[in-house]
Amino acid sequence: ALLCRGMQPSKNKKAEKAEPFYRLSVPKQKTSSEIINEARKLLRTVRTRRPFTPTEDQRKLFGSGSSRAPQNRPPSVFSLHASSFDLAESRPVSGVRLSPLDHKPVLVTFAKDEDSSVFPPKPPVNAAEVRKVSSARARLFRRTSQGYFLSAKMVPPDQNEEKLDSEEPAMMNNLWRSNNECLAEQRSYTPFNDESRQLICNEHISRSEMKESLKGTAGKFLFQLRGESDQMREPGTSSSWPRSTGWKRRVTGLEDETRINESEEEEIFWRIKILPILHELEKVEDNIESLCLACTKLYQALNEGNMLGKRFKRRSVLLKILYKLVDIDSDLLCLKLAKIILAMKVDGKNLLGVCKLAFKICRNEKNDCLIQNDRLLDCLLEVLRTEDLQKNSEALLYCMGAIKFLSGNAVLLNEMVNKGAVEMLLQLMKQINNVKENDTYFSNLGHLLVQLTATLRNLAELPPARCQLMCNGAVSELCVALEQRMKDTDVCTYIVRIFSKLSSYNDFCAALADCSRCYILFLALLNKHQKQQDLVIRIIFILGNLTEKNNQAREQFFKERGSINTLIALFQTYHELDLNAQKWCHEREREDKSHPKHPSEAEDVLIKLIRVLANLSIHPSVGAALAAAHRIVELLVTVLEYKSVDDCEELVINAATTINNLSYYKMESSAVEDKKLHIAEMLLKLLMSNNMDGVVEAVRVFGNLSQYHEICDFIMQKKIYKFMIALLDAKNQDVCFSACGVLLNLTVDKNKRGLLMEEGGIGKLVDCLRDFGPADWQLACLICKTLWNYSENSTSAASCFGEDTDTLLVLLTSLLDEELALDYSLDTDLRNYHKLYWEREFRPVAEKLLDRIQSHHSFLPTVAITPF
């Protein structure tokens, strides 16, 4: 009986039908060793490199490859000055807007050389009056505030050292006491000029008492900032703040009392801690180092006094001073300013201005170290977390752009992950996805989505971020964004880049495969952006990852309407592009003989696309359909025709692998069978190359095709069998396995068996059996089958096997001894695997071959059998 590749001898010793070289595996749990060993005889998937994404030379909102026209996108370069900020929006948050007062208070003009006194008016009798007066004061300050906010006449602290020293302990004590203690204390007051020109009044103080308290203080003024005025105040009045229980509050209720006490503490803190720093900021405008130091102190002081945010009542004055400093050309100073302004929770035009300021700082890569030290990232993330998407979309755009720039820095990227940036970004994406296409904000939010997805792509580099993306449902949100923004090439490209990166990992790949909409979306993108190479290549790469290990994904993609036609259209498009590029290269080669080291863009797409076809062909029904698709087989053969392995190794080998997979399916409609001779001619070119990977792949295809008589005749005619015999000396198990498969099929024809006597074929087979047998029972089985076919009509073992007869007898005898053949030093799993193949595949064939040799061999040598 004749044995063909992969078959087992039957009990009735009748020949069985030849089986394919690579057999589909039976679904059952296998050991790792089985999987590795069986991989070479199964239809094989193809792996490839992830598409390369070059780093942008400059930090911009939109990269050089953006599909957006410059006039249709926000600028990355702009001028930013103090005038970019809106002073009217800097007021603190207040309650209900009140109606104006009937009278119009004015400021007192003091004589230059005379002492001045201010006299407090009689305060209103209720809280409503207090609020009305305060409102009038605010309007007054808006009319009168000009120039510097801190008067040059402000008395430095050292000029009033004697009085301030005596007052400071009381002030600090008042500053830090608890609210409960504050309720038992009396409030301080603010003096004013007279009753007709009052600005604000907080306490009930008689005119006579105030006059008395101001004695001996003429000529000494302390500048007081309330709202936006340039008023003067006598420092001496601080010491006359009431402390006795005779001073009664006019406001009742615990909440009002707490608010008043907090206002009192804020007032004291402002004068002691904040005012000196603001004066310093105005005094040293020409010294960047001093300004930066003052800004650092200012942020610390504001934080200490709980004055960051919107409810600080002198917020407008503070912000105006900071806005003026924006005009100074210093990234370090602007960084300090941006951090404070963002912490003050500005909105509207001012939020946009400070986000642009942060963007401008982050655009310079050299500032990354400064940003790390000053923790600007925290402020930017807080903006993303809290600000309204539709109201502040432009500000969020520049804020997100700044974060995108920072994500290019490895240290800051890790910091983002630790601060929960992944979850924040996905929440923001969810908000954007909720805005429908007919909404007026939809288009502008696309710009923001570009920055967001670009940042997520950078975050996807880190394992913790990948885990967070998985846990927070990134797949579904990205798919929604992809579907809504199908017309936006930039957004689609970044989302596809994220999938390209993440689909390289098994857990994410499985999650993406479970999202049934993804196949429809990918096909729609391929059809819409067919010539957008950077988008197409990544989608094809993702599809290759999805179909590499998942049989369900193969079937699901294949069943999507137009899936194969889309792949064929892409194949034709990029095949033509590659042909044109190759012609251009050949013309240049006459002048420059150097070859490009990397695949061209068109070649890279073809490599990834053919990989998808190879992976799809693993599925039985899908593979059979592809094998019957004449256009696909034609295109694969065309690759072998016009492209040499030296031109693009990966492309040619992938094409050969896919043809090999398709050649597995034996059916009348097989396009591979129709073109088998032409394929064999193309493989001959690959077989004769100096590329060993290409040679092995060509031999594998010949292994399947040699089951056809026409191919066997072609092999004999072209002397290819000699090459197969020579490959037995390769000392490589896979190479020997593939070559032996071709020889096995040749020996099915009794007229071709004599070829093994040429080129020392028998001796090389015996050497392979000795070298690889104990470690590879599949290869040992294949060799025994080949020798069985070869010796079918032999009457003498010596004439059949020649001088190798005795060696063969010894080998077979020892390999059939279980104690000698199976290595007991191996772990249980591996030994069981070896035993399985030894019992099922090798032993039945080897026993029959040994019986045949012994029955035709008159003398058995006495040779000691040594264990392997």
PDB file of C-alpha atoms in Angstrom, residues 515-605:
ATOM      1  CA  CYS A 515     -18.156  44.829  19.072  1.00  0.00           C
ATOM      2  CA  SER A 516     -20.100  43.717  16.002  1.00  0.00           C
ATOM      3  CA  ARG A 517     -20.412  47.276  14.647  1.00  0.00           C
ATOM      4  CA  CYS A 518     -16.677  47.618  14.202  1.00  0.00           C
ATOM      5  CA  TYR A 519     -16.589  45.494  11.023  1.00  0.00           C
ATOM      6  CA  ILE A 520     -19.253  47.624   9.340  1.00  0.00           C
ATOM      7  CA  LEU A 521     -17.442  50.811  10.377  1.00  0.00           C
ATOM      8  CA  PHE A 522     -14.073  49.598   9.129  1.00  0.00           C
ATOM      9  CA  LEU A 523     -15.537  48.565   5.770  1.00  0.00           C
ATOM     10  CA  ALA A 524     -17.311  51.918   5.444  1.00  0.00           C
ATOM     11  CA  LEU A 525     -14.068  53.750   6.144  1.00  0.00           C
ATOM     12  CA  LEU A 526     -12.160  51.625   3.630  1.00  0.00           C
ATOM     13  CA  ASN A 527     -14.725  52.373   0.951  1.00  0.00           C
ATOM     14  CA  LYS A 528     -14.875  56.084   1.759  1.00  0.00           C
ATOM     15  CA  HIS A 529     -11.138  56.732   2.182  1.00  0.00           C
ATOM     16  CA  GLN A 530      -9.729  54.135  -0.208  1.00  0.00           C
ATOM     17  CA  LYS A 531      -6.678  56.192  -1.170  1.00  0.00           C
ATOM     18  CA  GLN A 532      -5.978  57.581   2.307  1.00  0.00           C
ATOM     19  CA  GLN A 533      -2.975  55.294   2.840  1.00  0.00           C
ATOM     20  CA  ASP A 534      -2.259  56.060   6.491  1.00  0.00           C
ATOM     21  CA  LEU A 535      -5.904  55.337   7.366  1.00  0.00           C
ATOM     22  CA  VAL A 536      -6.303  52.284   5.120  1.00  0.00           C
ATOM     23  CA  ILE A 537      -3.134  50.542   6.281  1.00  0.00           C
ATOM     24  CA  ARG A 538      -4.129  50.773   9.941  1.00  0.00           C
ATOM     25  CA  ILE A 539      -7.643  49.490   9.358  1.00  0.00           C
ATOM     26  CA  ILE A 540      -6.210  46.545   7.409  1.00  0.00           C
ATOM     27  CA  PHE A 541      -3.713  45.941  10.212  1.00  0.00           C
ATOM     28  CA  ILE A 542      -6.548  45.907  12.774  1.00  0.00           C
ATOM     29  CA  LEU A 543      -8.540  43.444  10.669  1.00  0.00           C
ATOM     30  CA  GLY A 544      -5.451  41.256  10.465  1.00  0.00           C
ATOM     31  CA  ASN A 545      -5.178  41.274  14.258  1.00  0.00           C
ATOM     32  CA  LEU A 546      -8.884  40.485  14.693  1.00  0.00           C
ATOM     33  CA  THR A 547      -8.744  37.529  12.291  1.00  0.00           C
ATOM     34  CA  GLU A 548      -5.415  36.137  13.439  1.00  0.00           C
ATOM     35  CA  LYS A 549      -6.690  34.018  16.321  1.00  0.00           C
ATOM     36  CA  ASN A 550     -10.457  34.406  16.332  1.00  0.00           C
ATOM     37  CA  ASN A 551     -12.431  32.068  14.087  1.00  0.00           C
ATOM     38  CA  GLN A 552     -15.674  33.869  14.916  1.00  0.00           C
ATOM     39  CA  ALA A 553     -14.155  37.176  13.819  1.00  0.00           C
ATOM     40  CA  ARG A 554     -13.143  35.589  10.491  1.00  0.00           C
ATOM     41  CA  GLU A 555     -16.670  34.407   9.864  1.00  0.00           C
ATOM     42  CA  GLN A 556     -18.300  37.649  11.020  1.00  0.00           C
ATOM     43  CA  PHE A 557     -16.133  39.843   8.809  1.00  0.00           C
ATOM     44  CA  PHE A 558     -16.636  37.563   5.821  1.00  0.00           C
ATOM     45  CA  LYS A 559     -20.430  37.721   6.245  1.00  0.00           C
ATOM     46  CA  GLU A 560     -20.517  41.522   6.234  1.00  0.00           C
ATOM     47  CA  ARG A 561     -21.952  42.741   2.962  1.00  0.00           C
ATOM     48  CA  GLY A 562     -19.288  43.580   0.393  1.00  0.00           C
ATOM     49  CA  SER A 563     -16.358  42.628   2.650  1.00  0.00           C
ATOM     50  CA  ILE A 564     -14.449  40.538   0.092  1.00  0.00           C
ATOM     51  CA  ASN A 565     -15.259  42.939  -2.756  1.00  0.00           C
ATOM     52  CA  THR A 566     -13.836  45.771  -0.649  1.00  0.00           C
ATOM     53  CA  LEU A 567     -10.606  43.823  -0.106  1.00  0.00           C
ATOM     54  CA  ILE A 568     -10.364  43.022  -3.818  1.00  0.00           C
ATOM     55  CA  ALA A 569     -10.895  46.687  -4.729  1.00  0.00           C
ATOM     56  CA  LEU A 570      -8.154  47.725  -2.306  1.00  0.00           C
ATOM     57  CA  PHE A 571      -5.861  45.009  -3.646  1.00  0.00           C
ATOM     58  CA  GLN A 572      -6.325  46.274  -7.205  1.00  0.00           C
ATOM     59  CA  THR A 573      -5.875  49.933  -6.242  1.00  0.00           C
ATOM     60  CA  TYR A 574      -2.634  49.458  -4.338  1.00  0.00           C
ATOM     61  CA  HIS A 575      -1.339  46.852  -6.788  1.00  0.00           C
ATOM     62  CA  GLU A 576      -1.591  49.484  -9.530  1.00  0.00           C
ATOM     63  CA  LEU A 577       0.050  52.090  -7.307  1.00  0.00           C
ATOM     64  CA  ASP A 578       2.861  49.658  -6.563  1.00  0.00           C
ATOM     65  CA  LEU A 579       3.348  48.859 -10.257  1.00  0.00           C
ATOM     66  CA  ASN A 580       3.638  52.553 -11.093  1.00  0.00           C
ATOM     67  CA  ALA A 581       6.042  53.106  -8.201  1.00  0.00           C
ATOM     68  CA  GLN A 582       8.144  50.140  -9.319  1.00  0.00           C
ATOM     69  CA  LYS A 583       8.429  51.498 -12.852  1.00  0.00           C
ATOM     70  CA  TRP A 584       9.561  54.814 -11.445  1.00  0.00           C
ATOM     71  CA  CYS A 585      12.102  53.039  -9.220  1.00  0.00           C
ATOM     72  CA  HIS A 586      13.483  51.026 -12.144  1.00  0.00           C
ATOM     73  CA  GLU A 587      14.075  54.247 -14.043  1.00  0.00           C
ATOM     74  CA  ARG A 588      15.937  55.713 -11.106  1.00  0.00           C
ATOM     75  CA  GLU A 589      17.926  52.519 -10.561  1.00  0.00           C
ATOM     76  CA  ARG A 590      19.779  53.206 -13.775  1.00  0.00           C
ATOM     77  CA  GLU A 591      21.234  56.208 -12.015  1.00  0.00           C
ATOM     78  CA  ASP A 592      21.144  54.986  -8.428  1.00  0.00           C
ATOM     79  CA  LYS A 593      21.428  51.239  -7.820  1.00  0.00           C
ATOM     80  CA  SER A 594      20.515  51.342  -4.154  1.00  0.00           C
ATOM     81  CA  HIS A 595      17.249  49.665  -3.117  1.00  0.00           C
ATOM     82  CA  PRO A 596      14.900  51.072  -0.475  1.00  0.00           C
ATOM     83  CA  LYS A 597      15.325  49.208   2.801  1.00  0.00           C
ATOM     84  CA  HIS A 598      11.686  49.520   3.855  1.00  0.00           C
ATOM     85  CA  PRO A 599       8.512  48.654   1.938  1.00  0.00           C
ATOM     86  CA  SER A 600       6.888  51.500   0.058  1.00  0.00           C
ATOM     87  CA  GLU A 601       3.502  52.776   1.188  1.00  0.00           C
ATOM     88  CA  ALA A 602       1.705  50.720  -1.455  1.00  0.00           C
ATOM     89  CA  GLU A 603       3.740  47.617  -0.616  1.00  0.00           C
ATOM     90  CA  ASP A 604       2.959  48.023   3.071  1.00  0.00           C
ATOM     91  CA  VAL A 605      -0.786  48.120   2.392  1.00  0.00           C
TER      92      VAL A 605
END
